[in-house]
Short mmCIF file of C-alpha atoms (C1' of nucleotides) and ligand atoms in Angstrom, two decimals:
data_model
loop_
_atom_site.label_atom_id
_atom_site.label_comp_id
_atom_site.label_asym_id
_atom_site.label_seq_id
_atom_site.Cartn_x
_atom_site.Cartn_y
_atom_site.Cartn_z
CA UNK X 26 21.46 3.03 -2.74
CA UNK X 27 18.02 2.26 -3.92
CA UNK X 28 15.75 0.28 -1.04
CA UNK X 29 14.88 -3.06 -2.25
CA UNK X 30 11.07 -3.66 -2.10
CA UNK X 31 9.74 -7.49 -2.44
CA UNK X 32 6.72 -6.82 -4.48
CA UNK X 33 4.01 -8.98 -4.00
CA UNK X 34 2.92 -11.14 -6.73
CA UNK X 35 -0.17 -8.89 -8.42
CA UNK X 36 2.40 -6.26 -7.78
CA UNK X 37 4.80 -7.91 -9.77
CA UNK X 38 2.62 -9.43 -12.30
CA UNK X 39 1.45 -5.53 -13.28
CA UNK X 40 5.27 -4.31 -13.17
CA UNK X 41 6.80 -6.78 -15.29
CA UNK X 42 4.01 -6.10 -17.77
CA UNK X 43 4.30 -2.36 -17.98
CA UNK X 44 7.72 -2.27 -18.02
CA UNK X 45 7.94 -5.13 -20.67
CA UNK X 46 5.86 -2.55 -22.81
CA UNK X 47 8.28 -0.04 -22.99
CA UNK X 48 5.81 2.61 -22.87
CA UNK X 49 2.52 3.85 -21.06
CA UNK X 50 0.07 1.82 -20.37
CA UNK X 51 -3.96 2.50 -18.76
CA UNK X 52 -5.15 0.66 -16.17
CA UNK X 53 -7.55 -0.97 -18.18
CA UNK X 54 -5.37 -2.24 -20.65
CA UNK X 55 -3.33 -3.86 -18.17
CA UNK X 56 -6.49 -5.63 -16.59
CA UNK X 57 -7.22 -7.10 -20.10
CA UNK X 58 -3.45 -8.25 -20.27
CA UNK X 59 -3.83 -10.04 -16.93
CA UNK X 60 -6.10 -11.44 -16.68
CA UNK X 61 -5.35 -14.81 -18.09
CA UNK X 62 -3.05 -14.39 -14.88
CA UNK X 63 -5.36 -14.52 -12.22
CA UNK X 64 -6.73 -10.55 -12.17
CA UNK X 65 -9.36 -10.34 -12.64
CA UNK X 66 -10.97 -6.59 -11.01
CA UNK X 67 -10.17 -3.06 -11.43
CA UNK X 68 -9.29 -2.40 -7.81
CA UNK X 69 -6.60 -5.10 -7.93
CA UNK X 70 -4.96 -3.49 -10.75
CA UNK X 71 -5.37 -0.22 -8.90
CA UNK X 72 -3.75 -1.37 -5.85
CA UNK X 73 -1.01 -2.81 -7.45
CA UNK X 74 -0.45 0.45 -9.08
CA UNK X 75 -1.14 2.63 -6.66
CA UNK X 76 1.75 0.77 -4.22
CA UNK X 77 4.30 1.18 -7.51
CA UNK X 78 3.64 4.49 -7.91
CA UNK X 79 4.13 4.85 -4.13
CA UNK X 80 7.24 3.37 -4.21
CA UNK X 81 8.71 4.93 -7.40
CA UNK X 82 8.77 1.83 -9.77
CA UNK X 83 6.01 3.17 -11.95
CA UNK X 84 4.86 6.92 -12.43
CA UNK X 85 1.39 8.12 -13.39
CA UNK X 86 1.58 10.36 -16.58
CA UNK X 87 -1.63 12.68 -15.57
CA UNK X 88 -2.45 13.79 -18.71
CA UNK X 89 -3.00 10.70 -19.95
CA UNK X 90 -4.25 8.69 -17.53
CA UNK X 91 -1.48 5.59 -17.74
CA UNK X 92 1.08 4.32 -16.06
CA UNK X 93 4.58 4.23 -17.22
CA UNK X 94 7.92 2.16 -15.34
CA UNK X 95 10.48 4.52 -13.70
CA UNK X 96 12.98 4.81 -16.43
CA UNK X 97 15.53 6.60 -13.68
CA UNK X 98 17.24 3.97 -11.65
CA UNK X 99 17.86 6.68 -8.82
CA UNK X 100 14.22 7.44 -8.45
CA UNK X 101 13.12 6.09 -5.34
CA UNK X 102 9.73 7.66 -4.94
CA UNK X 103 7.78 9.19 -7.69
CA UNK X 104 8.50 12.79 -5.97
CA UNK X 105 10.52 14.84 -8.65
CA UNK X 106 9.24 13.66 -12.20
CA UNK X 107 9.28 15.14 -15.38
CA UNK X 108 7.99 13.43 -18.43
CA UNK X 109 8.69 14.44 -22.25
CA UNK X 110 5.20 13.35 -24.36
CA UNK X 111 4.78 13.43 -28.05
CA UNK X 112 1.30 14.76 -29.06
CA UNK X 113 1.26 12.98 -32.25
CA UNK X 114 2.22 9.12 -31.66
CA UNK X 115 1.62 9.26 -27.99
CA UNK X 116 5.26 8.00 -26.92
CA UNK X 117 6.64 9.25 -23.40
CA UNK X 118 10.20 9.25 -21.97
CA UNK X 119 11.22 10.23 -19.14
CA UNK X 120 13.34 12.81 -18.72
CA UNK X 121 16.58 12.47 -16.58
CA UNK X 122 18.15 16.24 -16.30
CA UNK X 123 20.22 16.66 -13.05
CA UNK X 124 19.76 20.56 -13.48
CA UNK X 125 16.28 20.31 -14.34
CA UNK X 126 15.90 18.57 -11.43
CA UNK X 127 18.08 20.59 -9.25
CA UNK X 128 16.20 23.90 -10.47
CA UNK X 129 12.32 22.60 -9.80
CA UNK X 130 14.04 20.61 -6.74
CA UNK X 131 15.44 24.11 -5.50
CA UNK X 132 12.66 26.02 -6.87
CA UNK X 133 10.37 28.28 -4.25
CA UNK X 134 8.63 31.64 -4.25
CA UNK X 135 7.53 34.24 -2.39
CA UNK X 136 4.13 31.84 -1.59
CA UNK X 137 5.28 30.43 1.48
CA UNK X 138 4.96 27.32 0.59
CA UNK X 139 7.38 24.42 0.95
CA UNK X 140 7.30 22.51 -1.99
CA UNK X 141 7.93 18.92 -1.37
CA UNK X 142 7.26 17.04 -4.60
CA UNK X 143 6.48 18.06 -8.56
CA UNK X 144 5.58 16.31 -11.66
CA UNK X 145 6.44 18.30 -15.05
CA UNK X 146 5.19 17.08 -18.44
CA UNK X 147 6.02 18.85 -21.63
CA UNK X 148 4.45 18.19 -25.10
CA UNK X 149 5.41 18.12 -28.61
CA UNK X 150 6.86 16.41 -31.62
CA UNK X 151 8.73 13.51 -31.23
CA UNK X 152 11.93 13.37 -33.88
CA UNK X 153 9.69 10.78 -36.12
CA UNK X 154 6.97 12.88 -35.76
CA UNK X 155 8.01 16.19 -37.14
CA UNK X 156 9.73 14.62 -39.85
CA UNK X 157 6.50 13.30 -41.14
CA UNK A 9 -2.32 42.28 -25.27
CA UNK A 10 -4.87 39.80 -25.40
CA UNK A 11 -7.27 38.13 -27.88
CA UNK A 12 -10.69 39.27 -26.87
CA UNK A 13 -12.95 35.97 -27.16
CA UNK A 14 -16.48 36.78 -27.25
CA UNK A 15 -17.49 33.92 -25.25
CA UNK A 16 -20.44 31.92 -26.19
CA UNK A 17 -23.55 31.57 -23.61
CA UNK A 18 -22.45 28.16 -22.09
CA UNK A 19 -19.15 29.14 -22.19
CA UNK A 20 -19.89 32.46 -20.37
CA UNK A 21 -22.00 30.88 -17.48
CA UNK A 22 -19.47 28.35 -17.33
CA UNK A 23 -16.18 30.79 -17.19
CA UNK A 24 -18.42 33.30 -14.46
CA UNK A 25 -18.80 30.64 -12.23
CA UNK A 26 -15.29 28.89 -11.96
CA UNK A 27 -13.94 32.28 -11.63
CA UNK A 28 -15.82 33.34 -8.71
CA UNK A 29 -15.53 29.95 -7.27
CA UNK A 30 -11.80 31.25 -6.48
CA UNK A 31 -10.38 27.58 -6.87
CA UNK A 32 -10.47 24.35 -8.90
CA UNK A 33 -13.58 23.42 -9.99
CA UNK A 34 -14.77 19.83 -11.27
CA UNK A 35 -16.60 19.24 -13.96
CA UNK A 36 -19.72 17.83 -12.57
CA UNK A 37 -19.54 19.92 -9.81
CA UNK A 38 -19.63 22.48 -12.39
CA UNK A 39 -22.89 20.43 -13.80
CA UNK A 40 -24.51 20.59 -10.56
CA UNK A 41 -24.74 24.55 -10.54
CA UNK A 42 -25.46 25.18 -13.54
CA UNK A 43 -28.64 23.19 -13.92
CA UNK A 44 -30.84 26.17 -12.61
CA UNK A 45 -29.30 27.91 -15.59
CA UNK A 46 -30.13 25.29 -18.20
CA UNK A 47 -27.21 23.95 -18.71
CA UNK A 48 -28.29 19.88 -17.97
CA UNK A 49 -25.82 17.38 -19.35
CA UNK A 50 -22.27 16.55 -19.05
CA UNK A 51 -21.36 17.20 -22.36
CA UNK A 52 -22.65 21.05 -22.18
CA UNK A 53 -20.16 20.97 -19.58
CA UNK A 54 -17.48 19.51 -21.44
CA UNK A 55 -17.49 21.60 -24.25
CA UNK A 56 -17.35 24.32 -22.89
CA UNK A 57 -13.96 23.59 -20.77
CA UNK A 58 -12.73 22.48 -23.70
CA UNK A 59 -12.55 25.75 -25.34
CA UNK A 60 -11.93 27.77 -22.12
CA UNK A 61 -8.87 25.78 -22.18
CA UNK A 62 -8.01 26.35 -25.66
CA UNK A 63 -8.18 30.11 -25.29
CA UNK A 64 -6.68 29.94 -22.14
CA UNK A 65 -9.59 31.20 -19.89
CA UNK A 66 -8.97 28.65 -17.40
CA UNK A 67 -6.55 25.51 -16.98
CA UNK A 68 -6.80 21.98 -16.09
CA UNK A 69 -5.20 20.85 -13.04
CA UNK A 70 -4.21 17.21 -14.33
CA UNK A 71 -3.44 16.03 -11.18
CA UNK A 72 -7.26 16.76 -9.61
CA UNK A 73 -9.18 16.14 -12.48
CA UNK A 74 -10.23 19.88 -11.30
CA UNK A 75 -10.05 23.68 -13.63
CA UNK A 76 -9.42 26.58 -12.52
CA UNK A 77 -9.60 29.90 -14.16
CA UNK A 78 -6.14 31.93 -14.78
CA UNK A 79 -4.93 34.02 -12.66
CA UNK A 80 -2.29 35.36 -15.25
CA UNK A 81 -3.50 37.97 -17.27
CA UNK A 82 -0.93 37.30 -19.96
CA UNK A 83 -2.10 33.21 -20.40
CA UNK A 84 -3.23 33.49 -24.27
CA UNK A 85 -3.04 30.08 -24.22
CA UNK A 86 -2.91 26.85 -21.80
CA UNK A 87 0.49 26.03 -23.12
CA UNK A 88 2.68 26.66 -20.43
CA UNK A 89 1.23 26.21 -17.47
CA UNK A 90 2.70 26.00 -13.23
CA UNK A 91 0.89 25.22 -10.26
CA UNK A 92 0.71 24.99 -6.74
CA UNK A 93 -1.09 22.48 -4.87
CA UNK A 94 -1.35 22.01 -0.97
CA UNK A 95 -2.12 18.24 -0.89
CA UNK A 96 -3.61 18.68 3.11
CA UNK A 97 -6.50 21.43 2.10
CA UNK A 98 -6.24 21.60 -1.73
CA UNK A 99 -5.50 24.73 -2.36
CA UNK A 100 -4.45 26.00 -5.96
CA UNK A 101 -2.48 28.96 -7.15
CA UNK A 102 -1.06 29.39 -10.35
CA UNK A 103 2.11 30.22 -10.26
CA UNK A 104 3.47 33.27 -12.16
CA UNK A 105 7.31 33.27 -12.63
CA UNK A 106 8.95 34.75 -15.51
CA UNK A 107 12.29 33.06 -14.51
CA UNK A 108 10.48 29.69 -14.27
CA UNK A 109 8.24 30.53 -17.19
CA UNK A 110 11.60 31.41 -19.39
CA UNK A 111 13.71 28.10 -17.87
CA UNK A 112 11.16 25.77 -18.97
CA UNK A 113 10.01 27.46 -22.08
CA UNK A 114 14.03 27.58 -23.20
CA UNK A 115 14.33 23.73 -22.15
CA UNK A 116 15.72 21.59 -24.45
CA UNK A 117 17.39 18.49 -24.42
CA UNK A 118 19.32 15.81 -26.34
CA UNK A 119 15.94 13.63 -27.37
CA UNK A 120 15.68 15.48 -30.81
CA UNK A 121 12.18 16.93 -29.19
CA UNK A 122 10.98 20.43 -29.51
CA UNK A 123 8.74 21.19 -27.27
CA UNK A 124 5.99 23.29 -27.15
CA UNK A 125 3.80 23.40 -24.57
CA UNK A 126 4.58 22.37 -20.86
CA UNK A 127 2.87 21.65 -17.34
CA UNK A 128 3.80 21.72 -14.22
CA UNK A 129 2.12 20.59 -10.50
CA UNK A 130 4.06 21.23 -7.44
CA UNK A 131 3.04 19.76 -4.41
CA UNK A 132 3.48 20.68 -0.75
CA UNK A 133 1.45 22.14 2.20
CA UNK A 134 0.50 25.26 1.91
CA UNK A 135 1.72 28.39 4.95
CA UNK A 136 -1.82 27.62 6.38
CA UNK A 137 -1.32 24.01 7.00
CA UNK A 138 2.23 23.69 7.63
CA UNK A 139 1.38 25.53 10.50
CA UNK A 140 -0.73 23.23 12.26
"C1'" DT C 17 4.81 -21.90 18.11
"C1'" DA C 18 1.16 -18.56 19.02
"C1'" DA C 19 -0.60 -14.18 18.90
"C1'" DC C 20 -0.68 -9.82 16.87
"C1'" DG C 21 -0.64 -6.21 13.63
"C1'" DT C 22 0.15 -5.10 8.86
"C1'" DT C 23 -0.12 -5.79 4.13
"C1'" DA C 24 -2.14 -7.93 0.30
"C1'" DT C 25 -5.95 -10.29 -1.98
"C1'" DG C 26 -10.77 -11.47 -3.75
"C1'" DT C 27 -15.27 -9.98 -5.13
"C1'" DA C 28 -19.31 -7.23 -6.07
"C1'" DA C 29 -21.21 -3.03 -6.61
"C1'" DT C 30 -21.00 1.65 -7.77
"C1'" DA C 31 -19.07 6.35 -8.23
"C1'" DA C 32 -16.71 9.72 -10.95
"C1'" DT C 33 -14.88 11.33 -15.22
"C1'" DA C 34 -15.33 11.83 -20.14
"C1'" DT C 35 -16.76 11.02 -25.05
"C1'" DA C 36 -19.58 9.28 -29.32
"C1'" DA C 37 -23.26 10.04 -32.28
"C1'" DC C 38 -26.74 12.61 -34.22
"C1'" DA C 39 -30.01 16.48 -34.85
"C1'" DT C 40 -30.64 21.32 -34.68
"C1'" DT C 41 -29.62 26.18 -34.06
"C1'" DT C 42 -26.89 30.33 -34.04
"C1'" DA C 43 -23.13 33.22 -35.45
"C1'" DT C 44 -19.79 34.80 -39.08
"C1'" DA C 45 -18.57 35.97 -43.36
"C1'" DA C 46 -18.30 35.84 -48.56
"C1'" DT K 24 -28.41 35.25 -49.50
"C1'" DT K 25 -25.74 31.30 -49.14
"C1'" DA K 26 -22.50 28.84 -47.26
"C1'" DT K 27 -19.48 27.69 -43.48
"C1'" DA K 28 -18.10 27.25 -38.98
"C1'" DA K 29 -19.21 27.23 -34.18
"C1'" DA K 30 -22.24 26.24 -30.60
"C1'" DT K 31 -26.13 23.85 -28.59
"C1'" DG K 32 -29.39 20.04 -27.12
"C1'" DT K 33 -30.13 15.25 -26.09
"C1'" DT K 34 -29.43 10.38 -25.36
"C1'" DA K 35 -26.56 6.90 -24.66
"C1'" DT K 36 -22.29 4.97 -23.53
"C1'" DA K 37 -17.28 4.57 -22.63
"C1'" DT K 38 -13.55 5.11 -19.51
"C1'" DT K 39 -11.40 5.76 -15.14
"C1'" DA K 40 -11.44 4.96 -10.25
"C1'" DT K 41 -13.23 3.95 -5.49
"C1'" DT K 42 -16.26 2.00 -1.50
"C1'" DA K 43 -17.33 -1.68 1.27
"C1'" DC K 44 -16.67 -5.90 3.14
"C1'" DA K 45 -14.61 -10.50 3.72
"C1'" DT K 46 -10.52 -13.35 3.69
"C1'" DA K 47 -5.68 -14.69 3.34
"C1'" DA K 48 -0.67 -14.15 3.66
"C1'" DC K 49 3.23 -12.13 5.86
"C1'" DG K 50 6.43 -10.34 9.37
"C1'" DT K 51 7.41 -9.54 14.07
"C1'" DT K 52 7.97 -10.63 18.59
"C1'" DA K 53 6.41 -12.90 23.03
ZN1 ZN I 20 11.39 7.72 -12.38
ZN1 ZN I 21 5.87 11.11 -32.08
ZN1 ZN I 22 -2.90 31.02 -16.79
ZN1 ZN I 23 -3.25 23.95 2.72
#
DNA sequence: TAACGTTATGTAATAATATAACATTTATAA
DNA sequence: TTATAAATGTTATATTATTACATAACGTTA
């Protein structure tokens, strides 16, 4: 049972427009593409973002600097991601693999640490893409 | 066995430094010390990071905006890559499991996407800071 | 309702990270 | 040598992200 969050309205403003897109998007790109709505500044754009990503409706995909919508209805938090990203057109998925998740969920080693959250992101061709 | 790179002088100066640094290093941190050796702009710094990465010398952490040098002997390349990161005092180790090394490398799902190259962050506190 | 604490917003300035463009030099190899 | 690739030096600029401060909206409870 996911918890429902009321975003507020930049929040929702930014959501609806990266998840609209279907894809990635940078933070600057969504400034540009709201601006006719009122935001107008980099930290407002940040904020909003930086609340999604806290509440898992958006993840950050690190190695590219954007910002993509949860495509996983079950995650609640952006804690246990894993991200699939196609070095040729630039197209990211999400990846939703209950033993994938269960093995880095599960994983530990002889470090002593507790591992409490883990972002994954693996590269390559896209289907398209290696057909070209 | 490993590809000896004969390291250029930037490249050298850079590499020496992150190493004995023992942790992440960012690049104009990097900048900073290096001035005294002539090394003055940010793009010196750049290039050379870029091909320490590419040959595997040291990794990015994506998540910091940070590199560190490997700590696996057997990194050729930065292609498939796992770290630990304490998120209370920063701490980095690169993690060396074959098991977790062969999972991911072996992963493969429906998307039609081979995949070649992988990274992984975990996140946590480390035995130091848990304890405190 | 009133008071309080929390969350969100607005705005300006600036910090931090990274690359483009161009000229020159050094290393490698045919 | 000649050519080719790799590395360097330098200036400027692009991109990504945060600090600081003021104000407004919201939710809770007295
Ligand atoms: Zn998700
Ligand atoms: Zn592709
Ligand atoms: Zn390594
Ligand atoms: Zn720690």
């Amino acid at each position: 049972m996911q918890k429902e969050h009321n975003l507020s309205k930049n929040q929702k403003i930014i959501f609806d427009l990266i998840d609209k897109s279907g894809g990635p998007m940078k933070a600057y790109s969504i400034l540009f593409n709201v601006q006719k709505k009122g935001i107008k500044a980099p930290l407002q754009v940040y904020r909003a973002l930086g609340k999604l990503v806290e509440i898992g409706k958006i993840h950050k995909i690190e190695s590219r600097n954007a910002f993509i919508a949860c495509q996983n209805s079950s995650c609640q938090v952006s804690k246990a991601t894993a991200f699939s990203i196609c070095e040729s057109c630039e197209n990211v998925s999400e990846i939703s693999n209950s033993k994938l998740s269960k093995y880095l969920s599960n994983f530990s080693d002889n470090s002593g640490m507790k591992y409490s959250k883990y972002n994954l992101e693996f590269f390559g061709l896209c289907k398209k893409c290696k057909s070209k």
